[in-house]
Amino acid sequence: MMNSKKAAVLAALALGGAVLLAGCGGGEKQQASKEKVFTYGTTAYSASNENAGTNPHNSYVGWTTIRYGIGETLFRFKDNLELEPWLAKDYQQIDDNTVKINLKDNITFSNGKKVTGEAVKACLEALIKNHDRAPGDLKIESITAEGQSVTIKSKEKTPALLNYLSDPYGCIIDVEAGEKDRIVVGTGPYVAVSVTDNEIVLKKNDKYWGAVKPKLDKIVVKGILDGDTLTMALQNGEIDAAQGLPYASHELFNDTAKFTKSQANTSRVFEIDFNFKTPELQDVKVRKAISMAIDKEGFTKVLLKGNGAPAVGPYPDSMTFGGKAVTASAYDLEGAKALLKEAGYQDTDGDGYVDKNGKNLELRYLSYPSRQELPLLAESAQASLKKIGVKLNVNVTDNYKSFRKNGEFDMFANAFVTAPTGDPEYYLSTHYLTGASYNYGSYSNPTMDALGHELHNAFGAEARAKLAIRMEQLALDDCAYIYASHLRMSLIMKKGIKGFAAHPSDYYEITPELDKE
């Protein structure tokens, strides 16, 4: 399938002369205009990704707010994922439950209104009132404001509060200005002027507070979910840069005289969740056998074309609590077959699939297509599990949430940024704990819940890392999840695009530094 698609793209590019001639009129018009316009195509913006719009208080829309230069958070992550002040000037930890954050004095919203303690207080109160995840993360009891400061008191110890406030949902917006036509008022270098489910048009924020001023007059962000369409758009000059290009297309942009690339290893992991309500999967031997049959090396080297690294646990090697700090079952088809036999599964009828009590081991695999890696992982998993006699019925659909909500899956594959706050608690508390928001497979272990409580109350990076490792290893020993690969983020752009760089957090894309020759 991938080869035929690639062939189709290459064949179409052979007609490049005709295409370019057809596009000359648009190029002449842009040249005639004095506006400096940047057009960006991405697979990451869409209603199916739950980030269409600009209001960070809705679902995952904060990723759009922060990625496209509309909003900013109180703190942000450096390249090593350590925190640094952004809208904040500094902070004081008053006690275990209370932190005082002091704001810079020169910040304004894009409407010219000054960002004060009261404005931040109003924004955070609206956030915890309206957002689905923020209240559970932040556990805020009260917020008080005085001048350029806000004091946040939490219901319990919150060692990672500043990290959570740096999540994209923490973008500070002018809630008094409200939301009009899906547009909010932020503090970033660009202002949204038009928003749909597949496109955002931005203009320069002439009131931007930062020392570096925005350089572009207009930015158009296009959600292009089809990889071949995205490839053609960049090759033909319809867009200036792209994120999410099919890996098979990367070689088309190796000409350094025409294109440049920016890459960064991220904590986005491609994982498979087991559904513990599925009778067959309640046997740890079955879960372990399936885990041992997933060919992570083949997936990353062949299907991802090297644009990723095989994962052990949820975090990459670059983090102290990631990579080889934990261990998982190695790829071993014969060992997997032996475990299935121990669990009572053998191919008694010669149809190529193992069975028990006259029933084949047949599982429903659910995923979604908006991340190009996930259909490839489904392809790999289906082929791998067939080798050990497990039949995988794959359902890769934009409507995956309905199937997931109704429990119509045995394995759910998704992509998740495991360290969006630079701290291990965000992922562990939302995935491993009983009843957690992303614990779609209903995994539950009392020891895990106790460790999660301990982590939530632990101060100090070293102590938190040690607890995180214990939690990760427990989940791996329970075979609750399979971690296939970590993503290498790639931005590919025309020659002459400056200040457009991939970031390990997967957040900051359009910045004041972005420019176009």
Short mmCIF file of C-alpha atoms in Angstrom, two decimals:
data_model
loop_
_atom_site.label_atom_id
_atom_site.label_comp_id
_atom_site.label_asym_id
_atom_site.label_seq_id
_atom_site.Cartn_x
_atom_site.Cartn_y
_atom_site.Cartn_z
CA MET A 1 0.00 0.00 0.00
CA MET A 2 2.76 2.44 0.95
CA ASN A 3 4.75 1.63 -2.18
CA SER A 4 1.78 2.25 -4.46
CA LYS A 5 1.05 5.55 -2.75
CA LYS A 6 4.67 6.60 -3.05
CA ALA A 7 4.66 5.64 -6.72
CA ALA A 8 1.56 7.72 -7.26
CA VAL A 9 3.20 10.73 -5.64
CA LEU A 10 6.37 10.35 -7.69
CA ALA A 11 4.35 9.98 -10.88
CA ALA A 12 2.41 13.08 -10.10
CA LEU A 13 5.59 15.00 -9.39
CA ALA A 14 6.84 14.06 -12.83
CA LEU A 15 4.15 16.40 -14.09
CA GLY A 16 5.62 19.14 -11.93
CA GLY A 17 6.17 21.49 -14.84
CA ALA A 18 2.51 21.58 -15.71
CA VAL A 19 1.53 21.96 -12.08
CA LEU A 20 3.96 24.77 -11.52
CA LEU A 21 2.74 26.59 -14.60
CA ALA A 22 -0.79 26.26 -13.34
CA GLY A 23 0.30 27.78 -10.04
CA CYS A 24 2.19 30.73 -11.52
CA GLY A 25 -0.77 33.06 -11.34
CA GLY A 26 -1.02 32.66 -7.57
CA GLY A 27 2.74 33.16 -7.18
CA GLU A 28 2.63 36.39 -9.20
CA LYS A 29 -0.21 37.72 -7.08
CA GLN A 30 1.69 36.96 -3.89
CA GLN A 31 4.82 38.60 -5.29
CA ALA A 32 2.81 41.65 -6.25
CA SER A 33 1.48 41.90 -2.72
CA LYS A 34 3.69 43.47 -0.07
CA GLU A 35 2.28 41.14 2.56
CA LYS A 36 4.69 38.58 3.96
CA VAL A 37 2.59 35.39 4.08
CA PHE A 38 3.52 31.99 5.54
CA THR A 39 1.36 28.96 4.72
CA TYR A 40 1.73 25.89 6.90
CA GLY A 41 0.26 22.45 6.24
CA THR A 42 -0.10 20.04 9.14
CA THR A 43 -1.77 16.75 9.98
CA ALA A 44 -2.01 17.83 13.63
CA TYR A 45 -4.90 20.31 13.29
CA SER A 46 -8.39 18.84 12.92
CA ALA A 47 -11.67 18.23 14.68
CA SER A 48 -10.72 14.56 15.01
CA ASN A 49 -7.67 15.63 17.06
CA GLU A 50 -10.01 17.60 19.35
CA ASN A 51 -7.97 20.77 18.79
CA ALA A 52 -9.99 22.70 16.19
CA GLY A 53 -10.55 26.25 17.48
CA THR A 54 -8.49 28.57 19.66
CA ASN A 55 -10.01 28.37 23.16
CA PRO A 56 -7.55 26.47 25.41
CA HIS A 57 -10.34 25.71 27.88
CA ASN A 58 -11.86 23.24 25.40
CA SER A 59 -10.50 19.68 25.15
CA TYR A 60 -7.06 19.78 23.41
CA VAL A 61 -7.54 23.15 21.73
CA GLY A 62 -4.77 24.58 23.90
CA TRP A 63 -2.30 22.79 21.64
CA THR A 64 -3.55 24.95 18.79
CA THR A 65 -3.44 28.10 20.93
CA ILE A 66 0.19 27.57 21.87
CA ARG A 67 1.48 25.93 18.67
CA TYR A 68 0.31 28.69 16.37
CA GLY A 69 1.43 31.66 18.43
CA ILE A 70 -1.96 32.76 19.76
CA GLY A 71 -1.40 32.17 23.46
CA GLU A 72 1.35 31.71 26.02
CA THR A 73 1.61 30.09 29.44
CA LEU A 74 3.01 31.38 32.73
CA PHE A 75 6.05 29.12 32.36
CA ARG A 76 7.44 27.26 29.35
CA PHE A 77 9.84 24.42 28.64
CA LYS A 78 13.40 24.79 27.47
CA ASP A 79 14.90 22.31 25.01
CA ASN A 80 15.82 20.01 27.90
CA LEU A 81 12.21 20.26 29.16
CA GLU A 82 13.20 22.22 32.26
CA LEU A 83 10.88 25.07 33.23
CA GLU A 84 11.60 28.74 32.73
CA PRO A 85 9.38 31.80 33.30
CA TRP A 86 7.40 33.11 30.30
CA LEU A 87 4.52 35.38 31.26
CA ALA A 88 5.64 34.94 34.86
CA LYS A 89 8.63 36.80 36.25
CA ASP A 90 9.29 34.42 39.14
CA TYR A 91 7.52 32.54 41.93
CA GLN A 92 7.73 31.69 45.62
CA GLN A 93 6.68 28.37 47.16
CA ILE A 94 4.88 29.62 50.27
CA ASP A 95 4.16 26.14 51.64
CA ASP A 96 3.42 22.63 50.35
CA ASN A 97 -0.02 23.72 49.14
CA THR A 98 0.56 27.36 48.18
CA VAL A 99 2.56 29.13 45.48
CA LYS A 100 2.77 32.83 44.65
CA ILE A 101 3.44 33.70 41.00
CA ASN A 102 4.68 37.17 40.07
CA LEU A 103 3.93 38.40 36.55
CA LYS A 104 6.07 40.47 34.24
CA ASP A 105 4.87 44.04 34.19
CA ASN A 106 4.95 44.70 30.45
CA ILE A 107 2.57 42.04 29.14
CA THR A 108 -0.57 42.91 27.21
CA PHE A 109 -3.24 40.84 25.52
CA SER A 110 -3.58 41.29 21.77
CA ASN A 111 -6.44 43.74 22.39
CA GLY A 112 -4.08 46.03 24.31
CA LYS A 113 -5.40 45.17 27.77
CA LYS A 114 -2.72 44.70 30.43
CA VAL A 115 -2.21 41.22 31.85
CA THR A 116 -2.67 41.64 35.60
CA GLY A 117 -3.05 39.28 38.51
CA GLU A 118 -6.81 39.68 38.30
CA ALA A 119 -6.81 38.78 34.59
CA VAL A 120 -4.77 35.63 35.26
CA LYS A 121 -7.03 34.74 38.20
CA ALA A 122 -10.12 35.07 36.00
CA CYS A 123 -8.53 32.93 33.29
CA LEU A 124 -7.49 30.13 35.65
CA GLU A 125 -10.89 30.10 37.35
CA ALA A 126 -12.56 29.76 33.95
CA LEU A 127 -10.11 26.98 33.10
CA ILE A 128 -10.94 24.84 36.12
CA LYS A 129 -14.65 25.52 35.61
CA ASN A 130 -14.75 24.51 31.95
CA HIS A 131 -11.87 22.13 31.16
CA ASP A 132 -12.20 18.37 31.49
CA ARG A 133 -8.66 17.58 32.73
CA ALA A 134 -7.36 20.73 34.41
CA PRO A 135 -9.34 20.48 37.68
CA GLY A 136 -7.98 17.00 38.39
CA ASP A 137 -4.44 18.08 37.53
CA LEU A 138 -4.31 21.39 39.36
CA LYS A 139 -6.54 20.60 42.38
CA ILE A 140 -6.94 24.33 43.05
CA GLU A 141 -8.83 25.38 46.18
CA SER A 142 -8.55 29.14 45.77
CA ILE A 143 -6.84 31.88 43.77
CA THR A 144 -6.20 35.40 45.01
CA ALA A 145 -4.78 38.31 43.05
CA GLU A 146 -2.91 41.42 44.08
CA GLY A 147 -1.40 43.75 41.51
CA GLN A 148 0.94 41.72 39.30
CA SER A 149 0.76 38.58 41.45
CA VAL A 150 -1.52 35.59 41.85
CA THR A 151 -1.44 33.23 44.81
CA ILE A 152 -2.72 29.71 44.21
CA LYS A 153 -3.72 27.49 47.10
CA SER A 154 -4.26 23.84 46.28
CA LYS A 155 -6.47 21.31 48.07
CA GLU A 156 -3.45 19.09 48.67
CA LYS A 157 0.29 19.01 48.00
CA THR A 158 0.98 19.88 44.35
CA PRO A 159 4.73 19.53 43.69
CA ALA A 160 4.13 19.66 39.92
CA LEU A 161 1.71 22.63 39.88
CA LEU A 162 3.94 24.87 37.77
CA ASN A 163 4.50 22.03 35.32
CA TYR A 164 0.75 21.55 34.94
CA LEU A 165 0.25 25.28 34.44
CA SER A 166 2.68 24.98 31.52
CA ASP A 167 0.39 22.51 29.75
CA PRO A 168 -1.22 24.11 26.66
CA TYR A 169 -4.53 24.40 28.48
CA GLY A 170 -2.74 26.89 30.74
CA CYS A 171 -2.50 29.54 28.00
CA ILE A 172 -3.56 32.85 29.53
CA ILE A 173 -6.47 34.44 27.65
CA ASP A 174 -8.67 37.48 28.29
CA VAL A 175 -11.83 35.75 29.48
CA GLU A 176 -13.65 39.08 29.78
CA ALA A 177 -13.28 39.52 26.02
CA GLY A 178 -15.02 36.18 25.56
CA GLU A 179 -14.93 33.90 22.51
CA LYS A 180 -16.28 35.15 19.19
CA ASP A 181 -16.41 32.99 16.08
CA ARG A 182 -14.16 30.48 17.89
CA ILE A 183 -11.52 33.20 18.45
CA VAL A 184 -10.11 34.15 21.86
CA VAL A 185 -7.79 36.99 22.88
CA GLY A 186 -4.35 35.75 23.90
CA THR A 187 -0.92 37.24 24.51
CA GLY A 188 0.98 35.63 21.62
CA PRO A 189 2.71 37.18 18.60
CA TYR A 190 -0.20 36.33 16.29
CA VAL A 191 -3.95 36.86 16.37
CA ALA A 192 -6.55 34.55 14.82
CA VAL A 193 -8.88 36.29 12.36
CA SER A 194 -10.64 33.24 10.90
CA VAL A 195 -11.13 29.75 12.33
CA THR A 196 -12.71 26.62 10.82
CA ASP A 197 -12.34 22.90 11.48
CA ASN A 198 -9.51 22.68 8.94
CA GLU A 199 -7.93 26.13 8.72
CA ILE A 200 -6.79 29.04 10.85
CA VAL A 201 -5.83 32.42 9.43
CA LEU A 202 -3.60 34.59 11.62
CA LYS A 203 -2.35 38.14 11.47
CA LYS A 204 0.52 39.88 13.21
CA ASN A 205 -0.13 41.04 16.78
CA ASP A 206 1.00 44.67 16.57
CA LYS A 207 0.72 44.95 20.36
CA TYR A 208 2.95 41.99 21.11
CA TRP A 209 4.80 42.49 24.40
CA GLY A 210 7.92 40.42 23.69
CA ALA A 211 11.35 41.81 22.87
CA VAL A 212 11.32 39.95 19.53
CA LYS A 213 8.42 41.21 17.41
CA PRO A 214 6.48 39.05 14.92
CA LYS A 215 7.81 39.36 11.39
CA LEU A 216 5.01 37.95 9.23
CA ASP A 217 1.89 39.81 8.15
CA LYS A 218 -0.25 36.74 7.67
CA ILE A 219 -0.08 33.04 8.51
CA VAL A 220 -2.40 30.36 7.15
CA VAL A 221 -2.47 27.05 9.01
CA LYS A 222 -4.08 24.30 6.93
CA GLY A 223 -5.15 20.99 8.41
CA ILE A 224 -4.24 18.48 5.67
CA LEU A 225 -4.79 14.97 6.97
CA ASP A 226 -4.02 13.07 3.77
CA GLY A 227 -0.28 12.46 3.54
CA ASP A 228 -0.07 12.41 -0.25
CA THR A 229 -2.02 15.67 -0.51
CA LEU A 230 0.31 17.25 2.04
CA THR A 231 3.35 15.99 0.13
CA MET A 232 2.13 17.44 -3.16
CA ALA A 233 1.26 20.76 -1.52
CA LEU A 234 4.83 21.25 -0.27
CA GLN A 235 6.45 19.98 -3.46
CA ASN A 236 4.33 22.28 -5.64
CA GLY A 237 4.85 25.37 -3.48
CA GLU A 238 1.26 25.62 -2.24
CA ILE A 239 2.58 25.65 1.32
CA ASP A 240 5.84 26.86 2.82
CA ALA A 241 6.28 24.16 5.44
CA ALA A 242 4.74 20.88 6.55
CA GLN A 243 4.40 18.74 9.65
CA GLY A 244 3.28 15.11 9.48
CA LEU A 245 4.55 14.18 6.03
CA PRO A 246 4.47 10.43 5.31
CA TYR A 247 7.86 8.94 6.05
CA ALA A 248 8.02 7.52 2.55
CA SER A 249 7.85 11.10 1.25
CA HIS A 250 10.77 12.48 3.27
CA GLU A 251 13.30 11.51 0.62
CA LEU A 252 11.55 13.81 -1.85
CA PHE A 253 12.77 16.77 0.20
CA ASN A 254 16.45 15.87 0.59
CA ASP A 255 17.57 18.58 -1.85
CA THR A 256 19.15 21.06 0.57
CA ALA A 257 19.17 23.75 -2.12
CA LYS A 258 15.36 23.74 -2.01
CA PHE A 259 14.32 22.42 1.40
CA THR A 260 15.44 22.32 5.02
CA LYS A 261 14.41 20.09 7.92
CA SER A 262 14.17 20.56 11.64
CA GLN A 263 13.88 17.46 13.84
CA ALA A 264 13.61 16.79 17.56
CA ASN A 265 13.07 13.67 19.61
CA THR A 266 9.91 13.94 21.69
CA SER A 267 8.09 12.13 24.48
CA ARG A 268 5.17 11.31 22.18
CA VAL A 269 4.77 7.57 22.40
CA PHE A 270 2.75 5.13 20.31
CA GLU A 271 1.13 2.82 22.80
CA ILE A 272 -1.40 -0.02 22.88
CA ASP A 273 -3.78 -0.26 25.85
CA PHE A 274 -5.22 -3.64 26.81
CA ASN A 275 -8.90 -3.78 27.78
CA PHE A 276 -9.03 -5.57 31.12
CA LYS A 277 -12.76 -6.14 30.70
CA THR A 278 -12.06 -8.53 27.83
CA PRO A 279 -12.21 -12.07 29.33
CA GLU A 280 -9.32 -13.40 27.23
CA LEU A 281 -7.08 -10.49 28.26
CA GLN A 282 -7.59 -10.96 31.98
CA ASP A 283 -4.89 -13.64 31.80
CA VAL A 284 -1.49 -11.95 32.14
CA LYS A 285 0.08 -14.75 30.09
CA VAL A 286 -2.05 -13.77 27.10
CA ARG A 287 -1.19 -10.09 27.50
CA LYS A 288 2.49 -10.90 27.85
CA ALA A 289 2.46 -13.16 24.79
CA ILE A 290 0.91 -10.39 22.70
CA SER A 291 3.47 -7.90 24.07
CA MET A 292 6.32 -10.22 23.12
CA ALA A 293 4.98 -10.55 19.56
CA ILE A 294 5.09 -6.82 18.74
CA ASP A 295 8.15 -6.15 16.56
CA LYS A 296 9.17 -2.68 17.73
CA GLU A 297 12.47 -2.68 15.84
CA GLY A 298 10.76 -3.59 12.57
CA PHE A 299 8.05 -0.99 13.13
CA THR A 300 10.48 1.87 13.71
CA LYS A 301 13.15 0.93 11.17
CA VAL A 302 10.94 -0.25 8.31
CA LEU A 303 7.52 1.36 8.59
CA LEU A 304 8.66 4.60 10.29
CA LYS A 305 11.78 4.80 8.10
CA GLY A 306 13.89 5.40 11.21
CA ASN A 307 11.81 8.38 12.35
CA GLY A 308 11.48 7.07 15.86
CA ALA A 309 13.09 4.89 18.50
CA PRO A 310 11.77 1.60 19.91
CA ALA A 311 10.18 2.24 23.29
CA VAL A 312 10.54 0.30 26.52
CA GLY A 313 8.21 2.32 28.71
CA PRO A 314 6.30 5.59 28.31
CA TYR A 315 9.33 7.90 28.51
CA PRO A 316 12.31 8.29 26.14
CA ASP A 317 15.98 7.73 26.97
CA SER A 318 16.58 11.45 27.41
CA MET A 319 14.62 11.51 30.68
CA THR A 320 16.06 10.23 33.94
CA PHE A 321 12.94 8.13 34.54
CA GLY A 322 12.76 6.85 30.96
CA GLY A 323 14.36 4.45 28.53
CA LYS A 324 16.52 1.77 30.11
CA ALA A 325 15.47 2.76 33.63
CA VAL A 326 12.76 0.10 33.16
CA THR A 327 12.54 -3.25 31.37
CA ALA A 328 9.87 -4.86 29.20
CA SER A 329 9.47 -8.26 27.58
CA ALA A 330 11.72 -8.67 24.55
CA TYR A 331 10.48 -9.57 21.07
CA ASP A 332 10.23 -13.36 21.10
CA LEU A 333 7.73 -15.15 18.87
CA GLU A 334 8.56 -18.64 20.15
CA GLY A 335 8.32 -17.48 23.74
CA ALA A 336 4.98 -15.87 22.97
CA LYS A 337 3.65 -19.11 21.47
CA ALA A 338 4.78 -21.01 24.56
CA LEU A 339 2.93 -18.59 26.85
CA LEU A 340 -0.27 -18.94 24.82
CA LYS A 341 0.03 -22.72 25.13
CA GLU A 342 0.43 -22.36 28.91
CA ALA A 343 -2.74 -20.26 28.89
CA GLY A 344 -4.58 -23.08 27.14
CA TYR A 345 -4.47 -21.79 23.57
CA GLN A 346 -3.51 -24.11 20.71
CA ASP A 347 -4.45 -24.38 17.04
CA THR A 348 -6.61 -27.50 17.26
CA ASP A 349 -8.37 -27.14 13.90
CA GLY A 350 -5.41 -26.16 11.71
CA ASP A 351 -6.84 -22.80 10.60
CA GLY A 352 -3.70 -20.92 11.61
CA TYR A 353 -5.20 -19.36 14.76
CA VAL A 354 -4.99 -20.61 18.32
CA ASP A 355 -8.22 -21.53 20.06
CA LYS A 356 -9.53 -22.51 23.47
CA ASN A 357 -12.77 -24.34 24.17
CA GLY A 358 -13.55 -24.22 20.46
CA LYS A 359 -13.13 -20.42 20.19
CA ASN A 360 -10.32 -18.68 18.30
CA LEU A 361 -8.29 -16.02 20.09
CA GLU A 362 -9.73 -13.13 18.08
CA LEU A 363 -9.31 -9.52 19.26
CA ARG A 364 -10.70 -6.13 18.24
CA TYR A 365 -7.96 -3.55 17.60
CA LEU A 366 -9.10 0.09 17.64
CA SER A 367 -7.14 3.15 16.50
CA TYR A 368 -7.47 6.35 14.47
CA PRO A 369 -5.89 7.66 11.23
CA SER A 370 -5.04 11.28 12.07
CA ARG A 371 -1.53 10.28 13.21
CA GLN A 372 0.15 8.62 10.25
CA GLU A 373 2.08 6.23 12.48
CA LEU A 374 -1.03 4.58 13.94
CA PRO A 375 -2.34 2.86 10.78
CA LEU A 376 1.23 1.61 10.25
CA LEU A 377 1.34 0.27 13.81
CA ALA A 378 -1.99 -1.49 13.18
CA GLU A 379 -0.54 -3.07 10.05
CA SER A 380 2.55 -4.20 11.94
CA ALA A 381 0.61 -5.54 14.95
CA GLN A 382 -1.83 -7.48 12.79
CA ALA A 383 0.98 -9.15 10.85
CA SER A 384 3.01 -9.87 14.00
CA LEU A 385 0.14 -11.39 15.97
CA LYS A 386 -0.82 -13.60 13.05
CA LYS A 387 2.59 -15.25 13.45
CA ILE A 388 1.62 -16.47 16.93
CA GLY A 389 -1.90 -17.45 15.89
CA VAL A 390 -3.81 -14.45 17.22
CA LYS A 391 -6.37 -12.91 14.88
CA LEU A 392 -6.53 -9.13 15.02
CA ASN A 393 -9.58 -7.39 13.56
CA VAL A 394 -8.40 -3.83 12.90
CA ASN A 395 -10.70 -0.80 13.07
CA VAL A 396 -8.84 2.44 12.26
CA THR A 397 -11.50 5.16 12.20
CA ASP A 398 -12.08 8.86 12.88
CA ASN A 399 -15.10 7.69 14.87
CA TYR A 400 -12.89 5.82 17.33
CA LYS A 401 -14.23 7.69 20.37
CA SER A 402 -17.68 6.16 19.95
CA PHE A 403 -16.22 2.65 19.80
CA ARG A 404 -13.97 3.39 22.76
CA LYS A 405 -16.80 4.85 24.83
CA ASN A 406 -18.94 1.78 24.17
CA GLY A 407 -16.08 -0.54 25.09
CA GLU A 408 -15.99 -1.97 21.57
CA PHE A 409 -12.28 -2.77 21.63
CA ASP A 410 -9.85 -5.23 23.13
CA MET A 411 -6.72 -3.26 22.25
CA PHE A 412 -6.65 0.51 21.72
CA ALA A 413 -3.66 2.10 20.01
CA ASN A 414 -3.05 5.82 20.35
CA ALA A 415 -0.37 8.48 20.43
CA PHE A 416 0.28 10.40 23.62
CA VAL A 417 2.80 12.98 24.78
CA THR A 418 3.87 11.42 28.06
CA ALA A 419 5.83 14.34 29.52
CA PRO A 420 3.94 17.47 28.42
CA THR A 421 4.76 19.02 31.78
CA GLY A 422 8.36 17.78 31.95
CA ASP A 423 7.33 15.73 35.00
CA PRO A 424 6.32 12.06 35.17
CA GLU A 425 3.11 12.51 37.16
CA TYR A 426 0.92 13.80 34.33
CA TYR A 427 1.06 10.59 32.33
CA LEU A 428 1.20 8.15 35.23
CA SER A 429 -1.72 9.68 37.10
CA THR A 430 -3.94 9.84 34.03
CA HIS A 431 -3.17 6.32 32.73
CA TYR A 432 -2.16 3.98 35.54
CA LEU A 433 -4.49 4.84 38.41
CA THR A 434 -7.87 3.22 38.94
CA GLY A 435 -10.58 5.22 37.16
CA ALA A 436 -8.08 7.73 35.67
CA SER A 437 -9.18 9.83 32.70
CA TYR A 438 -7.03 8.00 30.11
CA ASN A 439 -7.23 4.57 31.68
CA TYR A 440 -9.39 3.33 28.83
CA GLY A 441 -8.61 -0.32 29.51
CA SER A 442 -9.85 -0.21 33.15
CA TYR A 443 -6.46 -1.29 34.53
CA SER A 444 -6.42 -1.39 38.32
CA ASN A 445 -3.76 -2.32 40.85
CA PRO A 446 -3.92 -1.21 44.54
CA THR A 447 -0.14 -1.03 44.76
CA MET A 448 -0.10 1.29 41.74
CA ASP A 449 -2.73 3.53 43.31
CA ALA A 450 -0.69 3.76 46.51
CA LEU A 451 2.47 4.65 44.56
CA GLY A 452 0.50 7.27 42.63
CA HIS A 453 -0.60 8.88 45.90
CA GLU A 454 3.00 8.87 47.12
CA LEU A 455 4.22 10.47 43.89
CA HIS A 456 1.60 13.19 44.08
CA ASN A 457 2.91 14.24 47.49
CA ALA A 458 6.64 13.90 46.77
CA PHE A 459 8.84 16.97 46.36
CA GLY A 460 12.20 16.87 44.59
CA ALA A 461 13.07 15.65 41.11
CA GLU A 462 15.14 12.66 42.30
CA ALA A 463 12.46 11.31 44.63
CA ARG A 464 9.78 11.75 41.98
CA ALA A 465 11.89 9.98 39.35
CA LYS A 466 12.40 6.95 41.63
CA LEU A 467 8.67 6.64 42.27
CA ALA A 468 7.91 7.05 38.57
CA ILE A 469 10.27 4.19 37.70
CA ARG A 470 8.55 1.92 40.23
CA MET A 471 5.14 2.75 38.72
CA GLU A 472 6.31 2.21 35.16
CA GLN A 473 7.89 -1.12 35.98
CA LEU A 474 4.75 -2.31 37.76
CA ALA A 475 2.60 -1.48 34.72
CA LEU A 476 5.08 -3.29 32.46
CA ASP A 477 5.15 -6.33 34.74
CA ASP A 478 1.32 -6.34 34.68
CA CYS A 479 1.46 -6.06 30.86
CA ALA A 480 -1.13 -3.29 31.01
CA TYR A 481 0.33 -1.41 28.02
CA ILE A 482 2.60 -1.99 25.06
CA TYR A 483 4.93 0.89 24.18
CA ALA A 484 5.96 0.61 20.55
CA SER A 485 7.95 3.73 19.66
CA HIS A 486 8.78 7.31 20.53
CA LEU A 487 8.32 9.94 17.82
CA ARG A 488 10.95 12.05 16.15
CA MET A 489 9.18 15.29 15.26
CA SER A 490 10.01 16.56 11.76
CA LEU A 491 9.24 19.93 10.23
CA ILE A 492 10.13 20.21 6.54
CA MET A 493 10.15 23.61 4.86
CA LYS A 494 11.18 25.55 1.81
CA LYS A 495 14.63 27.05 1.74
CA GLY A 496 14.45 30.57 3.13
CA ILE A 497 12.15 29.83 6.07
CA LYS A 498 13.85 30.91 9.29
CA GLY A 499 13.03 30.48 12.97
CA PHE A 500 10.82 27.45 12.43
CA ALA A 501 12.10 24.63 14.62
CA ALA A 502 10.82 21.37 16.08
CA HIS A 503 10.73 21.36 19.88
CA PRO A 504 10.95 18.30 22.18
CA SER A 505 7.74 19.34 23.92
CA ASP A 506 5.81 19.28 20.61
CA TYR A 507 4.30 22.66 21.59
CA TYR A 508 6.05 25.71 20.22
CA GLU A 509 5.92 26.03 16.43
CA ILE A 510 4.94 29.54 15.33
CA THR A 511 7.03 32.02 17.30
CA PRO A 512 8.11 35.67 16.87
CA GLU A 513 11.36 34.39 15.35
CA LEU A 514 9.56 32.82 12.37
CA ASP A 515 10.43 34.61 9.14
CA LYS A 516 10.38 34.09 5.39
CA GLU A 517 12.82 35.41 2.83
#
